[in-house]
């Protein structure tokens, strides 16, 4: 009979799981415990090589790298020839993610091709950039072949022929995301335009898409390569340097499934493109500071199709604030027109405008048509402290729980109601709401009962009553953290 293992760390499977979550310095300490532990923690130690952090990596002897290189999966900030040559051991052949800045020297480029070739079968993420001010740095990409696992490709400041770009796409069957910036595709009238069947997300500025080669103004746009494109992020603040009719004609011709548009460009550009460049947009993401009245009107033209409205957040932690920040809403005086978005966009699922402050006086003047709303991230005037926000959220969650219990009582066997019953199952306890809201219809009374015994006009109660109108609302942010149910 096998001996009972008393210490879980004696099991290699347990040590392997622990190794995955340890910091490198802790993994090194564990690897020094004994020979058995060394083999378990080596993979964690060698998994990531970040030359911005691991400056001494280039000083390792070739034998050590050859012995452990097969553990390397992620390479970051590769910028120097010495760093590149340290990775040329044949054992470094299972890299999954590579971020490299290509230097103009011939030796660097030749060695970079060797590194790419060694890892062509394992790479899933590839980020190649040219050093600043190195114009027209060519990057032949024939090192990736059919069967490549590459799913994300990022190119910045490089130059290649249109035929080479098509060959690259043809060899990357699994490619899904392409990001390009200041990348030139040398085009000819006979250039091969390969249409990739799987790429559905493009990150590229407007001028990159419509001017792929400055010397060939009539070259087909970058969109021509991606017939399955669904999402386009322009990611910069560039002006529109192509006419709106041309934009729409080419987007419709080459990318008929393009329905998600992320554009941080100035308001006039957003207004033009949203109004005249698309039909039936499903998702739109803009920079809130650039949102104008004209842009809002343009959004409303897609009221029958839009599902998601979102904004770029310059402060990434804005949705995780311990206390609500002061509001500087440039559209604060346009609350009436802002309210048209949730009122007439009936298909809206996400409304994430964290920099917008709603006025409940305007909100309560009309009902929101977006009954399938699941995510709401906004501020509310008067809900300006953490305590008020938490109270409003508590009332909302309490109301949801009461509603669940009520429906459970009705449909859980405690009622003799049948499908043909004329009895109103939506309000089995009407006496719980002695002070109904004047802006709600009678059939909405069941939604507000949990807060009816509170001071009716408090801002917290008004907000909670409003949130309770949306049966599947699950994510709410009102100024501090995101609350989910």
XYZ file of C-alpha atoms in Angstrom:
485
model
C 0.000 0.000 0.000
C 1.327 3.380 -0.987
C 2.384 5.706 1.812
C -0.057 8.514 2.583
C 1.258 11.916 1.511
C 0.892 14.262 4.490
C 2.362 17.392 2.917
C 0.563 18.528 -0.281
C 3.801 20.135 -1.499
C 5.225 16.663 -1.917
C 2.917 16.236 -4.916
C 4.417 17.512 -8.213
C 0.916 18.394 -9.450
C 0.384 20.768 -6.518
C 3.816 22.367 -6.983
C 3.097 22.884 -10.687
C -0.142 24.718 -9.866
C 1.628 26.926 -7.319
C 4.417 27.718 -9.784
C 1.904 29.276 -12.189
C 0.928 32.036 -9.777
C 4.284 32.864 -8.149
C 6.346 35.962 -8.842
C 9.708 35.107 -10.478
C 11.729 35.910 -7.341
C 9.539 33.560 -5.291
C 9.820 30.851 -7.934
C 13.629 31.163 -7.796
C 13.535 30.633 -4.031
C 11.358 27.554 -4.419
C 13.604 26.136 -7.145
C 16.518 26.177 -4.711
C 14.790 23.939 -2.139
C 15.792 20.633 -3.738
C 16.317 18.962 -7.091
C 12.701 17.776 -7.357
C 11.424 21.309 -6.800
C 13.878 22.743 -9.316
C 12.262 20.948 -12.241
C 8.788 22.075 -11.145
C 9.609 25.778 -10.784
C 12.016 26.270 -13.697
C 9.189 26.736 -16.200
C 7.760 29.588 -14.104
C 11.172 31.274 -13.822
C 11.884 31.162 -17.552
C 8.355 31.701 -18.854
C 8.663 35.488 -19.358
C 11.744 37.301 -20.601
C 11.181 41.050 -20.325
C 14.355 42.886 -21.318
C 13.093 46.063 -19.617
C 13.268 44.106 -16.344
C 15.690 41.236 -16.957
C 18.698 43.273 -18.079
C 21.165 40.565 -17.002
C 19.641 37.965 -19.320
C 22.154 38.808 -22.070
C 24.997 37.905 -19.673
C 23.823 34.297 -19.336
C 26.064 31.743 -21.001
C 24.811 29.982 -24.112
C 24.738 26.595 -22.376
C 22.296 27.825 -19.719
C 19.992 29.357 -22.331
C 20.209 26.238 -24.498
C 19.253 24.093 -21.501
C 16.266 26.201 -20.411
C 15.196 28.090 -23.526
C 12.361 25.675 -24.244
C 10.538 27.143 -21.210
C 10.385 30.668 -22.698
C 6.846 31.620 -23.779
C 6.754 35.428 -23.659
C 9.423 37.882 -24.875
C 8.941 41.611 -24.236
C 10.861 44.779 -25.088
C 13.403 43.151 -27.376
C 15.252 46.170 -28.802
C 18.999 45.473 -28.943
C 21.159 43.156 -31.012
C 22.687 41.510 -27.931
C 19.219 40.702 -26.613
C 18.211 39.208 -29.935
C 21.332 37.083 -30.290
C 20.858 35.721 -26.762
C 17.589 34.179 -27.952
C 18.926 32.514 -31.084
C 19.518 29.187 -29.350
C 17.568 26.477 -31.162
C 15.876 25.569 -27.882
C 14.039 28.918 -27.932
C 11.345 27.603 -30.239
C 8.100 27.731 -28.250
C 7.587 31.476 -27.847
C 3.892 32.359 -27.837
C 4.099 36.161 -27.530
C 6.851 38.358 -28.995
C 7.233 42.150 -28.823
C 10.221 43.445 -30.782
C 11.536 46.791 -32.043
C 13.395 46.145 -35.284
C 16.679 47.978 -35.746
C 17.788 49.150 -39.201
C 21.062 47.183 -39.231
C 21.185 44.248 -41.628
C 22.521 41.927 -38.926
C 19.605 42.701 -36.632
C 17.046 42.098 -39.355
C 18.592 38.809 -40.467
C 18.688 37.538 -36.894
C 15.126 38.701 -36.262
C 13.959 36.597 -39.220
C 15.725 33.581 -37.711
C 13.990 34.119 -34.367
C 10.630 34.426 -36.071
C 11.271 31.337 -38.145
C 12.245 29.305 -35.064
C 8.961 30.182 -33.387
C 6.636 30.338 -36.366
C 4.729 27.251 -35.251
C 4.026 28.535 -31.724
C 3.566 32.325 -32.033
C 0.082 33.584 -31.180
C 0.852 37.270 -30.562
C 3.368 39.260 -32.617
C 4.158 42.962 -32.150
C 6.759 44.380 -34.554
C 7.753 48.040 -34.609
C 10.513 49.961 -36.336
C 12.734 52.323 -34.380
C 11.488 55.910 -34.540
C 12.586 57.902 -37.610
C 13.727 54.801 -39.512
C 11.758 55.427 -42.665
C 10.694 52.608 -44.959
C 12.231 49.828 -42.905
C 11.268 46.742 -44.891
C 10.084 43.639 -43.092
C 9.648 40.557 -45.295
C 7.176 38.264 -43.545
C 7.560 34.978 -45.407
C 8.789 33.366 -42.180
C 5.207 32.597 -41.111
C 3.727 29.686 -42.964
C 0.381 27.978 -43.354
C -0.753 26.457 -40.092
C 0.497 29.370 -37.993
C -1.287 29.855 -34.645
C -0.916 33.650 -34.825
C -4.141 35.371 -33.716
C -2.950 38.954 -33.070
C -0.599 40.900 -35.366
C 0.640 44.442 -34.618
C 2.789 46.387 -37.094
C 4.126 49.905 -36.529
C 6.415 52.013 -38.694
C 7.386 49.188 -41.028
C 7.246 48.828 -44.798
C 6.470 45.824 -46.953
C 5.063 45.123 -50.372
C 1.346 44.546 -50.761
C 2.148 41.069 -52.040
C 4.196 40.293 -48.902
C 1.344 41.485 -46.703
C -1.069 39.239 -48.581
C 1.353 36.316 -48.220
C 1.553 37.006 -44.493
C -2.234 36.982 -44.151
C -2.510 33.841 -46.255
C -0.090 32.028 -43.939
C -1.893 33.020 -40.737
C -5.102 31.026 -40.850
C -6.015 31.743 -37.218
C -5.500 35.522 -37.379
C -8.328 37.484 -35.739
C -6.939 40.924 -34.787
C -4.740 43.207 -36.922
C -3.285 46.484 -35.642
C -1.366 48.783 -37.986
C 0.098 52.256 -37.553
C 2.355 54.206 -39.903
C 2.869 51.039 -41.925
C 3.377 51.360 -45.658
C 2.213 48.708 -48.105
C 3.990 49.285 -51.423
C 1.275 48.702 -53.994
C 1.208 48.055 -57.705
C -1.651 47.645 -60.128
C -0.998 43.897 -60.144
C -0.725 43.559 -56.351
C -2.269 40.506 -54.766
C -5.145 41.464 -52.439
C -5.708 38.437 -50.237
C -8.997 38.531 -48.338
C -8.587 36.942 -44.955
C -11.733 35.032 -43.933
C -11.315 35.260 -40.134
C -9.963 38.709 -39.217
C -12.862 40.467 -37.513
C -11.111 43.278 -35.606
C -8.943 46.059 -37.042
C -7.067 48.725 -35.089
C -5.786 51.357 -37.513
C -6.179 55.135 -37.964
C -8.240 56.529 -40.802
C -5.242 57.592 -42.900
C -3.624 54.157 -42.493
C -6.736 52.481 -43.845
C -7.370 54.743 -46.826
C -3.765 55.681 -47.686
C -1.771 52.463 -47.451
C 0.835 53.751 -49.919
C 1.582 57.467 -50.260
C 2.995 56.870 -53.728
C -0.127 55.059 -54.951
C -3.160 57.234 -54.173
C -5.477 54.845 -56.029
C -4.393 51.764 -54.095
C -7.223 49.757 -52.588
C -7.858 50.518 -48.909
C -6.707 48.244 -46.134
C -10.341 47.216 -45.687
C -10.089 45.228 -48.927
C -8.211 42.490 -47.056
C -10.852 41.920 -44.373
C -14.309 40.950 -45.689
C -15.304 39.502 -42.289
C -14.433 42.654 -40.358
C -16.908 43.468 -37.589
C -15.028 45.952 -35.374
C -12.809 48.877 -36.361
C -10.934 51.003 -33.825
C -9.328 54.122 -35.325
C -7.543 54.697 -31.937
C -6.121 58.143 -32.836
C -7.418 61.682 -33.024
C -6.835 62.152 -36.746
C -9.005 64.219 -39.008
C -11.119 62.693 -41.760
C -9.004 62.944 -44.929
C -11.406 61.056 -47.192
C -14.895 62.117 -48.236
C -17.768 60.586 -46.322
C -19.366 59.085 -49.472
C -16.060 57.360 -50.317
C -15.778 56.120 -46.731
C -19.250 54.609 -46.819
C -18.881 53.178 -50.319
C -15.623 51.401 -49.522
C -16.653 50.254 -46.053
C -19.896 48.817 -47.446
C -18.154 47.237 -50.433
C -15.293 45.537 -48.616
C -16.650 45.036 -45.085
C -20.420 44.494 -45.193
C -20.453 43.097 -41.623
C -18.714 46.131 -40.080
C -21.112 47.262 -37.348
C -18.835 48.227 -34.427
C -16.911 51.493 -34.642
C -14.475 52.870 -32.045
C -13.482 56.439 -32.889
C -11.806 58.925 -30.492
C -11.608 61.562 -33.248
C -13.043 65.071 -32.745
C -16.807 65.480 -32.596
C -17.318 66.726 -36.176
C -15.525 63.644 -37.529
C -17.590 61.314 -35.347
C -20.811 63.082 -36.364
C -19.973 62.827 -40.077
C -18.993 59.169 -40.002
C -21.784 57.963 -37.734
C -24.437 59.910 -39.657
C -23.292 59.270 -43.219
C -20.708 56.467 -43.083
C -22.661 53.558 -41.605
C -26.031 51.909 -41.704
C -27.436 50.148 -38.646
C -24.486 50.479 -36.290
C -24.591 48.027 -33.398
C -21.715 49.343 -31.264
C -20.123 52.781 -30.959
C -17.289 53.936 -28.711
C -16.251 57.592 -28.646
C -14.262 60.019 -26.527
C -16.848 61.693 -24.324
C -15.058 65.053 -24.327
C -15.406 65.058 -28.121
C -19.117 64.258 -28.085
C -21.212 67.048 -29.585
C -24.913 67.684 -30.117
C -24.440 66.805 -33.800
C -22.790 63.527 -32.800
C -25.715 62.697 -30.494
C -28.153 63.393 -33.324
C -26.066 61.087 -35.533
C -26.253 58.344 -32.894
C -30.036 58.682 -32.803
C -30.244 57.814 -36.495
C -29.191 54.287 -35.466
C -31.836 54.006 -32.757
C -33.293 50.823 -34.230
C -29.994 48.927 -34.220
C -27.575 50.298 -31.599
C -26.820 47.885 -28.726
C -23.726 49.302 -27.072
C -22.673 52.917 -26.420
C -19.345 53.340 -24.667
C -16.594 55.901 -24.127
C -12.798 55.814 -24.025
C -11.589 56.302 -20.453
C -8.351 58.250 -20.109
C -8.397 57.431 -16.387
C -8.472 53.645 -16.373
C -9.333 53.510 -12.682
C -12.300 55.863 -12.940
C -14.676 52.925 -12.472
C -12.873 51.924 -9.263
C -12.911 55.171 -7.269
C -13.224 55.083 -3.495
C -15.082 58.401 -3.630
C -16.935 60.054 -6.530
C -14.849 62.580 -8.457
C -16.165 66.068 -9.256
C -18.147 66.101 -12.487
C -17.078 68.272 -15.425
C -19.717 67.413 -17.998
C -19.575 69.662 -21.056
C -23.032 68.365 -22.031
C -24.593 69.048 -18.636
C -26.792 71.726 -20.147
C -27.959 69.330 -22.853
C -29.546 66.755 -20.582
C -32.799 66.815 -22.527
C -31.211 65.723 -25.798
C -28.971 63.204 -24.014
C -32.108 61.594 -22.609
C -33.296 60.886 -26.141
C -30.658 58.150 -26.403
C -32.133 55.770 -23.790
C -35.674 56.839 -24.624
C -35.712 55.960 -28.316
C -32.813 53.479 -28.659
C -35.006 50.509 -27.763
C -32.328 47.852 -28.422
C -29.740 49.454 -26.132
C -27.957 46.956 -23.863
C -24.971 49.019 -22.697
C -24.922 52.720 -21.848
C -21.501 53.560 -20.433
C -20.969 57.315 -20.190
C -19.111 57.697 -16.839
C -18.407 61.387 -17.504
C -22.066 62.235 -18.088
C -24.179 63.479 -15.190
C -27.893 62.762 -15.522
C -30.512 65.011 -13.977
C -33.340 62.944 -12.471
C -35.769 65.777 -13.198
C -35.098 65.208 -16.914
C -34.990 61.425 -16.560
C -38.440 61.310 -14.967
C -40.061 63.378 -17.729
C -40.222 60.346 -20.007
C -39.739 56.599 -19.918
C -36.686 54.850 -21.295
C -37.411 52.512 -24.170
C -34.338 50.324 -23.609
C -36.042 47.608 -21.584
C -33.163 45.174 -22.240
C -30.568 47.432 -20.596
C -27.912 45.364 -18.815
C -25.104 47.880 -18.161
C -25.501 51.468 -16.978
C -22.454 53.564 -16.082
C -23.371 57.224 -15.474
C -23.330 59.874 -12.774
C -26.481 61.362 -11.255
C -26.774 64.938 -10.075
C -27.178 65.042 -6.299
C -25.776 61.530 -5.868
C -22.427 63.040 -4.974
C -21.150 61.080 -1.985
C -20.128 57.471 -1.490
C -22.827 57.054 1.157
C -25.608 58.255 -1.153
C -24.418 56.030 -3.976
C -24.238 52.967 -1.749
C -27.697 53.684 -0.368
C -29.182 53.932 -3.870
C -27.496 50.659 -4.839
C -28.732 48.982 -1.644
C -32.313 50.040 -2.413
C -31.994 48.763 -5.982
C -30.648 45.385 -4.859
C -33.305 45.117 -2.148
C -35.979 45.815 -4.722
C -34.626 43.101 -6.999
C -34.645 40.576 -4.156
C -38.231 41.424 -3.200
C -39.294 41.004 -6.810
C -37.567 37.620 -7.043
C -39.302 36.391 -3.893
C -42.655 37.605 -5.179
C -42.329 35.769 -8.460
C -41.037 32.704 -6.651
C -44.199 32.714 -4.521
C -46.364 32.988 -7.622
C -44.707 30.384 -9.800
C -43.151 28.157 -7.176
C -46.311 26.196 -6.396
C -47.854 28.532 -3.837
C -50.481 29.846 -6.259
C -53.305 28.207 -8.204
C -52.937 30.619 -11.103
C -53.128 28.986 -14.502
C -52.170 30.224 -17.963
C -55.736 31.392 -18.687
C -56.134 33.324 -15.457
C -57.129 36.973 -15.792
C -55.616 37.846 -12.416
C -52.747 40.348 -12.561
C -49.679 38.400 -11.479
C -47.479 41.447 -11.778
C -48.821 43.054 -8.582
C -50.034 40.434 -6.111
C -49.458 42.785 -3.140
C -50.576 46.254 -4.254
C -50.809 47.548 -0.695
C -47.020 47.533 -0.398
C -46.859 50.666 -2.538
C -49.049 53.285 -0.843
C -47.152 56.139 -2.518
C -46.811 55.215 -6.207
C -44.583 57.230 -8.467
C -46.545 59.725 -10.594
C -44.397 59.036 -13.652
C -45.067 55.260 -13.711
C -47.955 53.442 -15.327
C -50.194 51.258 -13.160
C -48.614 48.100 -14.500
C -45.229 49.303 -13.236
C -46.303 49.524 -9.580
C -44.732 46.181 -8.758
C -41.345 47.567 -9.659
C -41.263 50.298 -7.031
C -42.803 48.763 -3.934
C -39.508 48.145 -2.023
C -38.737 51.861 -1.773
C -42.263 53.173 -1.305
C -41.996 53.423 2.481
C -38.958 55.682 2.249
C -38.957 59.388 1.702
C -40.355 59.437 -1.817
C -38.390 62.392 -3.151
C -34.937 61.475 -1.873
C -32.400 61.231 -4.676
C -31.433 57.716 -3.578
C -35.034 56.474 -3.773
C -35.632 58.127 -7.145
C -32.526 56.534 -8.617
C -33.403 53.114 -7.167
C -36.940 53.285 -8.567
C -35.527 54.129 -11.959
C -33.052 51.232 -11.902
C -35.832 48.815 -10.927
C -37.565 49.487 -14.230
C -34.971 47.316 -16.001
C -35.519 43.657 -15.249
C -32.180 42.371 -16.551
C -29.953 45.252 -15.464
C -26.868 43.638 -13.944
C -24.028 46.197 -13.896
C -24.392 49.699 -12.429
C -21.803 52.404 -11.819
C -22.839 55.711 -10.293
C -19.497 57.228 -9.337
C -17.503 54.836 -7.177
C -17.260 51.149 -8.066
C -19.149 48.888 -10.447
C -21.954 47.054 -8.655
C -23.157 43.813 -10.206
C -25.989 41.409 -9.463
